[in-house]
PDB file of C-alpha atoms in Angstrom:
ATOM      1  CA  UNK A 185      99.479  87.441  70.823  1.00 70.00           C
ATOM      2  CA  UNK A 186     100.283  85.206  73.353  1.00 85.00           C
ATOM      3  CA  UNK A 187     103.882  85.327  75.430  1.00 87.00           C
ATOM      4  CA  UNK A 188     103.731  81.371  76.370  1.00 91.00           C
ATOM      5  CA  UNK A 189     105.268  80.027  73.623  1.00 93.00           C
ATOM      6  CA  UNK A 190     108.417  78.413  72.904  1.00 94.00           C
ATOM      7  CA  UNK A 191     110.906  79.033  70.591  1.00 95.00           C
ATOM      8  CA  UNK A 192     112.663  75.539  71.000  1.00 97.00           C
ATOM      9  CA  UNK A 193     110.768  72.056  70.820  1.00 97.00           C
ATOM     10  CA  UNK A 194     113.004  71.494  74.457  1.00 97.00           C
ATOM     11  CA  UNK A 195     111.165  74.437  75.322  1.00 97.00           C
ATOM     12  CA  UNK A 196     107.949  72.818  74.359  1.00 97.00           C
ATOM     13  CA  UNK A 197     108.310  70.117  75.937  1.00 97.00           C
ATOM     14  CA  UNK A 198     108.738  72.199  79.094  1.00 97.00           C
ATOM     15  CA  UNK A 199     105.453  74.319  79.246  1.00 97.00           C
ATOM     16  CA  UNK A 200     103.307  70.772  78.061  1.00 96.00           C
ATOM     17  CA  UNK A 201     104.513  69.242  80.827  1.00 97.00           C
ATOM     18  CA  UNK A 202     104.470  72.533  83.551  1.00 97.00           C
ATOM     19  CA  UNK A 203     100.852  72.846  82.284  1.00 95.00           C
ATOM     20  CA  UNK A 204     100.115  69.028  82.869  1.00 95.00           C
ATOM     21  CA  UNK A 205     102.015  68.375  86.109  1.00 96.00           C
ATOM     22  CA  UNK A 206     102.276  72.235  87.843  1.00 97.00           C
ATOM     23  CA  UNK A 207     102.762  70.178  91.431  1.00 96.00           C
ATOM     24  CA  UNK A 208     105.463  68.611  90.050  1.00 97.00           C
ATOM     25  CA  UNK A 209     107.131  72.075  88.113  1.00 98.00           C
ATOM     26  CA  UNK A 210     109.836  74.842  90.076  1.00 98.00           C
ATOM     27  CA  UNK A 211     109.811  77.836  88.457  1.00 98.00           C
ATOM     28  CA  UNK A 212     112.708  80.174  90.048  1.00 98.00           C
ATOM     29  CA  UNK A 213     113.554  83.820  89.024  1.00 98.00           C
ATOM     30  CA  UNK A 214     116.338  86.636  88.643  1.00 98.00           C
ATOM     31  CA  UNK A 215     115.296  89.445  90.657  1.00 98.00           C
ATOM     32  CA  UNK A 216     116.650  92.763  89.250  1.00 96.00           C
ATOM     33  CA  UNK A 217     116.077  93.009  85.104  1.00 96.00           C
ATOM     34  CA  UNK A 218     113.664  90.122  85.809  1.00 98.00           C
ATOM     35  CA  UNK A 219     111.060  90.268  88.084  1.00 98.00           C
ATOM     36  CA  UNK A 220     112.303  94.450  89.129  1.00 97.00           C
ATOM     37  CA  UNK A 221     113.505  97.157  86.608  1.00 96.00           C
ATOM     38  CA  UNK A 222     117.348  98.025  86.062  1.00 93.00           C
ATOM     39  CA  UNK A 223     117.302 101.432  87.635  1.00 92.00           C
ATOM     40  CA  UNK A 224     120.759 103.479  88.083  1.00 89.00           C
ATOM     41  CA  UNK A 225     121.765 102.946  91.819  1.00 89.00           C
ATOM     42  CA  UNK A 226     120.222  99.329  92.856  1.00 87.00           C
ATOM     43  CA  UNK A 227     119.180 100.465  96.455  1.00 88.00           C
ATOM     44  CA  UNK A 228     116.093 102.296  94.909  1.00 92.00           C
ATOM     45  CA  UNK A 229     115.291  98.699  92.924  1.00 93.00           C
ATOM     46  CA  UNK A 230     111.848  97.455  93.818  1.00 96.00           C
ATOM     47  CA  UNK A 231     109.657  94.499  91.963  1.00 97.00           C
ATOM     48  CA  UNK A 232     107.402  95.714  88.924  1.00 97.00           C
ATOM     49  CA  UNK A 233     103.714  96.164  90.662  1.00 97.00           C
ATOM     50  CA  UNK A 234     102.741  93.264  89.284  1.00 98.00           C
ATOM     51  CA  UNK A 235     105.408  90.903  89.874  1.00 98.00           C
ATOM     52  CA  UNK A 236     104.282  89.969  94.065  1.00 98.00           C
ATOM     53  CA  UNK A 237     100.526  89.278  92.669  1.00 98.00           C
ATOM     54  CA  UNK A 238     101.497  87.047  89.941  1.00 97.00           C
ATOM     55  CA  UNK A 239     104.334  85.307  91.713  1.00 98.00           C
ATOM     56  CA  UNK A 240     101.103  84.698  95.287  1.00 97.00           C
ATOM     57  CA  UNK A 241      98.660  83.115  92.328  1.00 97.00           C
ATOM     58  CA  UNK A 242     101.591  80.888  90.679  1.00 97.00           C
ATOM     59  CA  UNK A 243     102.626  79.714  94.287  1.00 96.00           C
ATOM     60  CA  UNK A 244      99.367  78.298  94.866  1.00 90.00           C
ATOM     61  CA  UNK A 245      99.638  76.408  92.036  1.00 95.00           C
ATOM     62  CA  UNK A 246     103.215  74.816  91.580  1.00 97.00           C
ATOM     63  CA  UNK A 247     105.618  72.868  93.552  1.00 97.00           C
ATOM     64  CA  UNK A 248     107.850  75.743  94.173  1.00 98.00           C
ATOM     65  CA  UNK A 249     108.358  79.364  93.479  1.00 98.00           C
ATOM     66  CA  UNK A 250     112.258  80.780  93.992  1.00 98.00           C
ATOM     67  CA  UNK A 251     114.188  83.357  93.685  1.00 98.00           C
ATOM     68  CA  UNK A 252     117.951  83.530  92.774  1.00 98.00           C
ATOM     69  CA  UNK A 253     119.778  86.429  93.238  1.00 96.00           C
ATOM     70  CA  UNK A 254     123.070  88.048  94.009  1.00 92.00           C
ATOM     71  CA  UNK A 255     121.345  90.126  96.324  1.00 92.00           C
ATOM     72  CA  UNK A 256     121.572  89.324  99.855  1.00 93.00           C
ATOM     73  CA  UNK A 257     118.611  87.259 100.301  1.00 96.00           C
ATOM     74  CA  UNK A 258     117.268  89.599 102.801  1.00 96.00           C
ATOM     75  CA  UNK A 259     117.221  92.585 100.212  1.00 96.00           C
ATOM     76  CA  UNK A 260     115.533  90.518  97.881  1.00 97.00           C
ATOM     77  CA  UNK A 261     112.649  89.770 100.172  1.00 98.00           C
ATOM     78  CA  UNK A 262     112.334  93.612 101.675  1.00 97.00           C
ATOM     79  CA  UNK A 263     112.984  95.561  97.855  1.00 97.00           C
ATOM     80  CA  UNK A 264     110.683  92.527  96.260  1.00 97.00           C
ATOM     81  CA  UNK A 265     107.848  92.190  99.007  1.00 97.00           C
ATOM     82  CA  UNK A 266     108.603  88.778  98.254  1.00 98.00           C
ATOM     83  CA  UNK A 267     107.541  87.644 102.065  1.00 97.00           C
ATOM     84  CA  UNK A 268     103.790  88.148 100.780  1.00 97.00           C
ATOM     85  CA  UNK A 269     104.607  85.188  98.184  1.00 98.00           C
ATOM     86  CA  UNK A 270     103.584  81.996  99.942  1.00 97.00           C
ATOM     87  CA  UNK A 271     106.283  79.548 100.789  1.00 97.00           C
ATOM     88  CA  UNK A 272     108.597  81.175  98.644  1.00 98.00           C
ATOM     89  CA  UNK A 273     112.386  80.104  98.639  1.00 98.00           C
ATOM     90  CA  UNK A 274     114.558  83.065  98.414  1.00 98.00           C
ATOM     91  CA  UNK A 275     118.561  82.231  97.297  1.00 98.00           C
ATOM     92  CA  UNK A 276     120.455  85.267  97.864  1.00 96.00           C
ATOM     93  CA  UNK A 277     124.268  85.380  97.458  1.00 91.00           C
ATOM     94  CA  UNK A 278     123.869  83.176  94.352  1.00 92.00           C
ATOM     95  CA  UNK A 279     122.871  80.487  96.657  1.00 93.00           C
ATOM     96  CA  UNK A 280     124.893  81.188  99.629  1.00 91.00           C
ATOM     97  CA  UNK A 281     122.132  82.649 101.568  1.00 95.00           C
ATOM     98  CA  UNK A 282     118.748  81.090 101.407  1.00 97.00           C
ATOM     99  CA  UNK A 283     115.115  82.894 103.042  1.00 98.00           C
ATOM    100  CA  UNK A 284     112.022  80.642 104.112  1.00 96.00           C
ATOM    101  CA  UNK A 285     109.317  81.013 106.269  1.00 94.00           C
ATOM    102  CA  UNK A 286     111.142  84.434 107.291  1.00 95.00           C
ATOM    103  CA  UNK A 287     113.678  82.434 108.303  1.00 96.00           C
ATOM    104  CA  UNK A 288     117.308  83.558 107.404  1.00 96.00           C
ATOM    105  CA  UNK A 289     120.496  81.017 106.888  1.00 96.00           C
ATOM    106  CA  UNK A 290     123.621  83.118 106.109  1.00 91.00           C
ATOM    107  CA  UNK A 291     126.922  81.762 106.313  1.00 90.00           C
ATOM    108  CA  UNK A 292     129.988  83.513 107.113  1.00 88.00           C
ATOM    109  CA  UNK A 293     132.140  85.697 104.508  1.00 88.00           C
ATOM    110  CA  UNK A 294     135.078  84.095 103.919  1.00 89.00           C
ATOM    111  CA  UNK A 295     138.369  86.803 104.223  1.00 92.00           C
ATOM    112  CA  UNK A 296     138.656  87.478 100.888  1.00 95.00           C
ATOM    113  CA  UNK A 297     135.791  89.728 100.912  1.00 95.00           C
ATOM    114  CA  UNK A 298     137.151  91.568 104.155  1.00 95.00           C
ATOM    115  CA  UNK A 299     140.414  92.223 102.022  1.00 96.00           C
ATOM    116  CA  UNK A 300     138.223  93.102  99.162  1.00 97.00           C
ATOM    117  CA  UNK A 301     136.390  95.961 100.982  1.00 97.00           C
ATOM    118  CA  UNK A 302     139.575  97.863 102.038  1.00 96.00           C
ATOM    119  CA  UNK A 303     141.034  97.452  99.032  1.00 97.00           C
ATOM    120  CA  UNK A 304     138.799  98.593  96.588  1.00 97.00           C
ATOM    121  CA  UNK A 305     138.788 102.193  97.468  1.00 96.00           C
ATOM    122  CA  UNK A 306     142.257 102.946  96.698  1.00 96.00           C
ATOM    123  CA  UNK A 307     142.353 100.741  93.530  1.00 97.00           C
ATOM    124  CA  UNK A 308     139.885 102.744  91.965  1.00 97.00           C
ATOM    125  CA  UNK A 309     141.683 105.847  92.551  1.00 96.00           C
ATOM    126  CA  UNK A 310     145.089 104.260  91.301  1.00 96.00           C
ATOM    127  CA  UNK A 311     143.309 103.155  88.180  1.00 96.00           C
ATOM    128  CA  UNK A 312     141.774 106.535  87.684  1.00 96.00           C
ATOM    129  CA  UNK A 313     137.923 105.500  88.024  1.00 96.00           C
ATOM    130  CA  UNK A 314     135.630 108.542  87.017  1.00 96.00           C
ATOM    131  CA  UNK A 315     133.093 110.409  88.866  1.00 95.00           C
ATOM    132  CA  UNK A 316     129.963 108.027  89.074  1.00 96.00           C
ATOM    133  CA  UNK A 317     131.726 105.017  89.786  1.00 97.00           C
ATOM    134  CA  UNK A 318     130.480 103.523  92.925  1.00 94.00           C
ATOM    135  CA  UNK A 319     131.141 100.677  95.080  1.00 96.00           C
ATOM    136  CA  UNK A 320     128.061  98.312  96.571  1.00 94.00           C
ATOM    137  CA  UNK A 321     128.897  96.495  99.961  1.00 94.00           C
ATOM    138  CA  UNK A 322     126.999  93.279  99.964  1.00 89.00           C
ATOM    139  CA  UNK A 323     128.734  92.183 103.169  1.00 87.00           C
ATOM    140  CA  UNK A 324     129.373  88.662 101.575  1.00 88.00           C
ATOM    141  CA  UNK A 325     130.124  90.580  98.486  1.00 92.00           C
ATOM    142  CA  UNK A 326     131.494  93.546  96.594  1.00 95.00           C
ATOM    143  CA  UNK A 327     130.404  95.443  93.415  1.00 96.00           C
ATOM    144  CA  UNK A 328     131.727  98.020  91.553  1.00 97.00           C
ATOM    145  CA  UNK A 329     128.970  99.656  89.528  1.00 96.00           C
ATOM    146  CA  UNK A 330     129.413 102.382  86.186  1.00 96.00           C
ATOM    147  CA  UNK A 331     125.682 102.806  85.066  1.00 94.00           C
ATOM    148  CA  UNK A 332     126.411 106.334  86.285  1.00 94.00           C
ATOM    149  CA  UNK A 333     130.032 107.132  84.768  1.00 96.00           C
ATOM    150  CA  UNK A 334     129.223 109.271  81.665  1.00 95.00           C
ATOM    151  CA  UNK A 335     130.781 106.183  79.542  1.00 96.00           C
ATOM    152  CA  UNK A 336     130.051 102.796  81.812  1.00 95.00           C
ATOM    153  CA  UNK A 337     131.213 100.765  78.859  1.00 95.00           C
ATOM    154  CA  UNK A 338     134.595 102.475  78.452  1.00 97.00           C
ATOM    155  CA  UNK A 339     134.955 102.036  82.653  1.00 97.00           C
ATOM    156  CA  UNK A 340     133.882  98.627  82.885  1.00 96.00           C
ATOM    157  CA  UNK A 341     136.677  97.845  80.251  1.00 96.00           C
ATOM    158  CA  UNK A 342     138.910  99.935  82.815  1.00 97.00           C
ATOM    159  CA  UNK A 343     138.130  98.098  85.552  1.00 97.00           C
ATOM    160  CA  UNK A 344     137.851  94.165  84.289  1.00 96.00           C
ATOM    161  CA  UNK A 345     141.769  93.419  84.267  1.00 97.00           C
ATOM    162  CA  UNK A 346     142.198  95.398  88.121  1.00 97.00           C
ATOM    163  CA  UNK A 347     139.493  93.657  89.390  1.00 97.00           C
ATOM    164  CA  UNK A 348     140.171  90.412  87.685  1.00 97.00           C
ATOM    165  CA  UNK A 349     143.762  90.824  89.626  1.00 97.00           C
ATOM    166  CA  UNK A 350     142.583  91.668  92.887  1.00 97.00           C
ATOM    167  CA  UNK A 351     139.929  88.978  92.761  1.00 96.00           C
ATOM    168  CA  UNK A 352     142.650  86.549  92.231  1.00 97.00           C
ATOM    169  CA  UNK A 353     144.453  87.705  94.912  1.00 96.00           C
ATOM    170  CA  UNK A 354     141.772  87.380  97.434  1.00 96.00           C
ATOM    171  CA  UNK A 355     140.824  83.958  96.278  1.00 96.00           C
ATOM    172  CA  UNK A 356     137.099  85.305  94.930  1.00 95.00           C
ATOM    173  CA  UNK A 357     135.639  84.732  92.309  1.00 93.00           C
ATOM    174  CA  UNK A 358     134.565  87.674  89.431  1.00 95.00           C
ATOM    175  CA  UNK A 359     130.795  88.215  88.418  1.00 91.00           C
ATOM    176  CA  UNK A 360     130.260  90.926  85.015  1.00 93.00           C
ATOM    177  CA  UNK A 361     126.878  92.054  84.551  1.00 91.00           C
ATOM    178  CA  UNK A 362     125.224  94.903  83.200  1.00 91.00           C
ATOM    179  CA  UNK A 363     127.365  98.004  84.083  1.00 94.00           C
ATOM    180  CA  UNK A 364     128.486  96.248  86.758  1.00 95.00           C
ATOM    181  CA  UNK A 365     131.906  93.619  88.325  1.00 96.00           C
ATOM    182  CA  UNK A 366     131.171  91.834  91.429  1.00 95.00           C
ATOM    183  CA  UNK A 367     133.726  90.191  93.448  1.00 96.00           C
ATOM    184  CA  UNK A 368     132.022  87.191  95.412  1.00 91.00           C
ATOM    185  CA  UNK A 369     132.556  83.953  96.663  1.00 91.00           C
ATOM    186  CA  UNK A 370     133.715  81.273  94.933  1.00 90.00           C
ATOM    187  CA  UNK A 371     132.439  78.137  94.500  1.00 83.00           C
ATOM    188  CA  UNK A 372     128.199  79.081  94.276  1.00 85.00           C
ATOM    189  CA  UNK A 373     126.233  80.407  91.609  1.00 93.00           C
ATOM    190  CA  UNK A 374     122.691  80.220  90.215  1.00 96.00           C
ATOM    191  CA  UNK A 375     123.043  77.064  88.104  1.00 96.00           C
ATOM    192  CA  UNK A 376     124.446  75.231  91.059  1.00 94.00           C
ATOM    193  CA  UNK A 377     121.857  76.766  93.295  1.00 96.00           C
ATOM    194  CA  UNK A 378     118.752  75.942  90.930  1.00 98.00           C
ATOM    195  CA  UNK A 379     120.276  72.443  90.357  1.00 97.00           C
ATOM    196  CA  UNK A 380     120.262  71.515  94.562  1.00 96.00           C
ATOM    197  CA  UNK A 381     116.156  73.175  94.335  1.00 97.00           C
ATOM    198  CA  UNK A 382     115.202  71.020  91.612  1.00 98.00           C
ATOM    199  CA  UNK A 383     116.929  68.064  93.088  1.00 97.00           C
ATOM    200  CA  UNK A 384     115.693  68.289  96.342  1.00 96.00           C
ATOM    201  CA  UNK A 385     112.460  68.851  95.370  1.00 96.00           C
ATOM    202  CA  UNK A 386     112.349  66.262  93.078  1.00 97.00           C
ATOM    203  CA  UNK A 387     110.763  67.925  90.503  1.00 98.00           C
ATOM    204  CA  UNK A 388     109.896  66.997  86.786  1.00 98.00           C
ATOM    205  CA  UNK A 389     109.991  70.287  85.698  1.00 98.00           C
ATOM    206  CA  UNK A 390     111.577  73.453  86.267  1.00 98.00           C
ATOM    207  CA  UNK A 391     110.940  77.089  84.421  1.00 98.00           C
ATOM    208  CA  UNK A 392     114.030  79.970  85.513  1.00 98.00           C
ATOM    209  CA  UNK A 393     114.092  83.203  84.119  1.00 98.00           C
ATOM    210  CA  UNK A 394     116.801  85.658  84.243  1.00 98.00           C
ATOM    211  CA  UNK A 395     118.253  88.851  82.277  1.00 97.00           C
ATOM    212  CA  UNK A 396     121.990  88.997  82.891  1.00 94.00           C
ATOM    213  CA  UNK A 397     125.329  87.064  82.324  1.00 92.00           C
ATOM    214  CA  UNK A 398     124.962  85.171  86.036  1.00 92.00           C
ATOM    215  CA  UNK A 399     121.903  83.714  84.872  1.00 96.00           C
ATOM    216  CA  UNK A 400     123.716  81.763  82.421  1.00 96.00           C
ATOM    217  CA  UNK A 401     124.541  79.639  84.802  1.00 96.00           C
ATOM    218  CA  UNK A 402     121.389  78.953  85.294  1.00 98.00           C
ATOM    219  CA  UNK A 403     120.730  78.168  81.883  1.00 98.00           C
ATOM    220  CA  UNK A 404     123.627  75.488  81.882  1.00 98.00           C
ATOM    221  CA  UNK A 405     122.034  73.764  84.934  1.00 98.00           C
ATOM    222  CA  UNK A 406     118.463  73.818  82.797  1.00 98.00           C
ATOM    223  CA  UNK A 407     119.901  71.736  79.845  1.00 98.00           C
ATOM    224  CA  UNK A 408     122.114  69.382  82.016  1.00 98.00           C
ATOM    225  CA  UNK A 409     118.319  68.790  83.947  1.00 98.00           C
ATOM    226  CA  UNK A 410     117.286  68.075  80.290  1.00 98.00           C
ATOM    227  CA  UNK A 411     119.827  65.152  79.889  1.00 97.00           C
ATOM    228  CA  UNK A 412     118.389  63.864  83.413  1.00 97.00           C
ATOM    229  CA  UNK A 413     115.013  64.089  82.495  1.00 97.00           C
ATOM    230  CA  UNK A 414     113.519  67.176  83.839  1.00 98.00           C
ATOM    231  CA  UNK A 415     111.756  69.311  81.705  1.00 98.00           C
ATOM    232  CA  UNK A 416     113.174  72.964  81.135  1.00 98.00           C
ATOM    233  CA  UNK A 417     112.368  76.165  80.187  1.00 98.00           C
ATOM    234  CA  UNK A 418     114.548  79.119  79.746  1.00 98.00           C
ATOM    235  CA  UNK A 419     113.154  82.118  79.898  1.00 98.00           C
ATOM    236  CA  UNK A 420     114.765  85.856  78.755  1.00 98.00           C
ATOM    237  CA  UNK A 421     113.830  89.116  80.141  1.00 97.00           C
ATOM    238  CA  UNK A 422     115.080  90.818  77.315  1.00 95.00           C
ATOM    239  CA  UNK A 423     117.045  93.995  77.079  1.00 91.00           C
ATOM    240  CA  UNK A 424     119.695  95.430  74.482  1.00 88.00           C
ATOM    241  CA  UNK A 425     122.582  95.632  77.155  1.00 88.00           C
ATOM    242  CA  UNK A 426     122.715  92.107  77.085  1.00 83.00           C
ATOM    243  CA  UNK A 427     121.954  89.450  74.510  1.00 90.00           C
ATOM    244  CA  UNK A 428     123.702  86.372  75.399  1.00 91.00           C
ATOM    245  CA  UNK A 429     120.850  84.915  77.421  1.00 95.00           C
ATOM    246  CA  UNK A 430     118.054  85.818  74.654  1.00 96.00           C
ATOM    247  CA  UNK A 431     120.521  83.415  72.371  1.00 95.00           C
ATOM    248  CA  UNK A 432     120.031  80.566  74.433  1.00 96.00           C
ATOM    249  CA  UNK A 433     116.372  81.225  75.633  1.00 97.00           C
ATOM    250  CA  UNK A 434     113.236  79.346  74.654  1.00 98.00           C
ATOM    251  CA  UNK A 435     111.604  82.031  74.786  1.00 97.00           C
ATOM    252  CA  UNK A 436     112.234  86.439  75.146  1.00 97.00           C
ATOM    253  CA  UNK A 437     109.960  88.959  76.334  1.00 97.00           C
ATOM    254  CA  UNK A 438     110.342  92.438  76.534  1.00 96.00           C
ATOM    255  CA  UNK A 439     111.733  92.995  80.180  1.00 97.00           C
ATOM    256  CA  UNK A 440     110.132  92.806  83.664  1.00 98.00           C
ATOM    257  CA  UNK A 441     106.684  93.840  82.310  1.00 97.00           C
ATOM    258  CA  UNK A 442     107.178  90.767  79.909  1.00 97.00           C
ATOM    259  CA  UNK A 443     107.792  88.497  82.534  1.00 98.00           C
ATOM    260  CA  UNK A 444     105.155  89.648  84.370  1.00 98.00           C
ATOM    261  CA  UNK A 445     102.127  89.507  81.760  1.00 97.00           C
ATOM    262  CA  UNK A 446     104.073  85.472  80.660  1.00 97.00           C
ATOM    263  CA  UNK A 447     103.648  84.476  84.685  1.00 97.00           C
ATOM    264  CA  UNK A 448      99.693  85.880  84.410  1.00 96.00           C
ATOM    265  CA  UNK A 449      99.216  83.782  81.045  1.00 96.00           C
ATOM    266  CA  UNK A 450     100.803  80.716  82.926  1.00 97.00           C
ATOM    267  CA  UNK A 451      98.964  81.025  86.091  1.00 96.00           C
ATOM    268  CA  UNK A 452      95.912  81.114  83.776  1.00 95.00           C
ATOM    269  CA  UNK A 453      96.605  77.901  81.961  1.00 94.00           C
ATOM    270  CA  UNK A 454      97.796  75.904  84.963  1.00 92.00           C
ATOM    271  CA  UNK A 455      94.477  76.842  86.586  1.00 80.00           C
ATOM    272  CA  UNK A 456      93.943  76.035  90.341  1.00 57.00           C
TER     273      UNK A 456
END
């Protein structure tokens, strides 16, 4: 059976004209749960095998290829071996940072993350965080991570109200995601980040997939492209840790290897 469908006539819509106008479509991607596995401490994340091959043959044949990540955009690239895709646009930093031509643009941190860093530490021993919680030091960012607690539900409930206060107090802003709080920035994120892509680019159509609650974001910025005429699909790499996205999608597959075999099935009906 075949994974490009659409769930949604919006959706529709989308693919007819992707299919029809592929120099005129941006298709932009999540990188870990969508183009790479979850696996339980993200510095061992790298793309699924097929994800560089299919991402090279799409490039060829849209306007754009992106991806959007709260990764620094420089991890991206080296865990993805997203420097073999062909003029590919890497947003790290939920925009902040931004990768072409192996060309990096990072602004600085503003203090709040400095504050952040020597704070965290000690919070998580006044709060009592178990064995297995870890923090990740994203230099622009901070994430506190309890896939390997031996209950990451019951810590990330723990941890949302301390971390909700000490974002506040350094002025960030808080990111949830699967087994995981990050403290970033405010004032980026994907939707706004896919919205400046599309825009500048001009294009007529635009395809993002993504897994986790900062791709809804995304999403939002998809359907207010709708209202301004630009064709959108939603994608889902699916998963059962989080189902909000597969709500909104137009269409779900089952995880990276989904995404994967739906970008080989586009590539093929775009042509070249």
């Amino acid at each position: 059976m075949s994974l490009l469908q659409s769930t949604t006539q919006s959706g529709k819509v989308a693919l007819d004209r992707i299919r029809d106008m592929p120099d005129r479509a941006v298709c932009a991607f999540d990188f870990d749960g969508t183009l790479a596995p979850i696996v339980p401490d993200p510095r061992d994340s790298r793309a699924h095998p097929g994800a560089v091959p299919a991402l090279r043959a799409l490039a060829g044949r849209v306007r754009a290829v992106a991806v959007i990540t709260g990764r620094p955009a420089q991890t991206a690239v080296d865990y993805g071996g997203l420097d073999a895709v062909p003029g590919i646009t890497v947003l790290g930093h939920y925009g902040r940072e931004r990768w072409e031509d192996g060309k990096l643009t990072v602004p600085e941190p503003p203090p709040g993350v400095a504050m952040v860093r020597e704070a965290l530490p000690g919070l998580l021993d006044e709060v009592g965080a178990p064995e297995g919680t870890w923090i990740e030091d994203k230099k622009h960012a901070l994430a506190v991570h309890t896939r390997r607690t031996a209950d990451p539900e019951a810590v990330l409930e723990l941890l949302r109200a301390p971390l909700a206060d000490l974002a506040k107090r350094a002025e960030l802003a808080v990111e949830p995601g699967r087994m995981v709080i990050e403290l970033r920035p405010p004032g980026v994120d994907k939707g706004a980040a896919l919205t400046d892509l599309v825009t500048r680019l001009g294009a007529e159509a635009v395809l993002y997939a993504g897994d986790d609650l900062g791709d809804l974001a995304a999403y939002d910025a998809v359907e207010r492209l709708r209202e301004q005429g630009v064709a959108g699909f939603k994608l889902c790499s699916g998963s059962a840790e989080v189902t909000e996205l597969a709500r909104r999608a137009d269409a779900v597959v089952p995880g990276p290897e989904g995404v994967v075999a739906f970008l080989e099935e586009l590539v093929a009906a775009v042509g070249g």
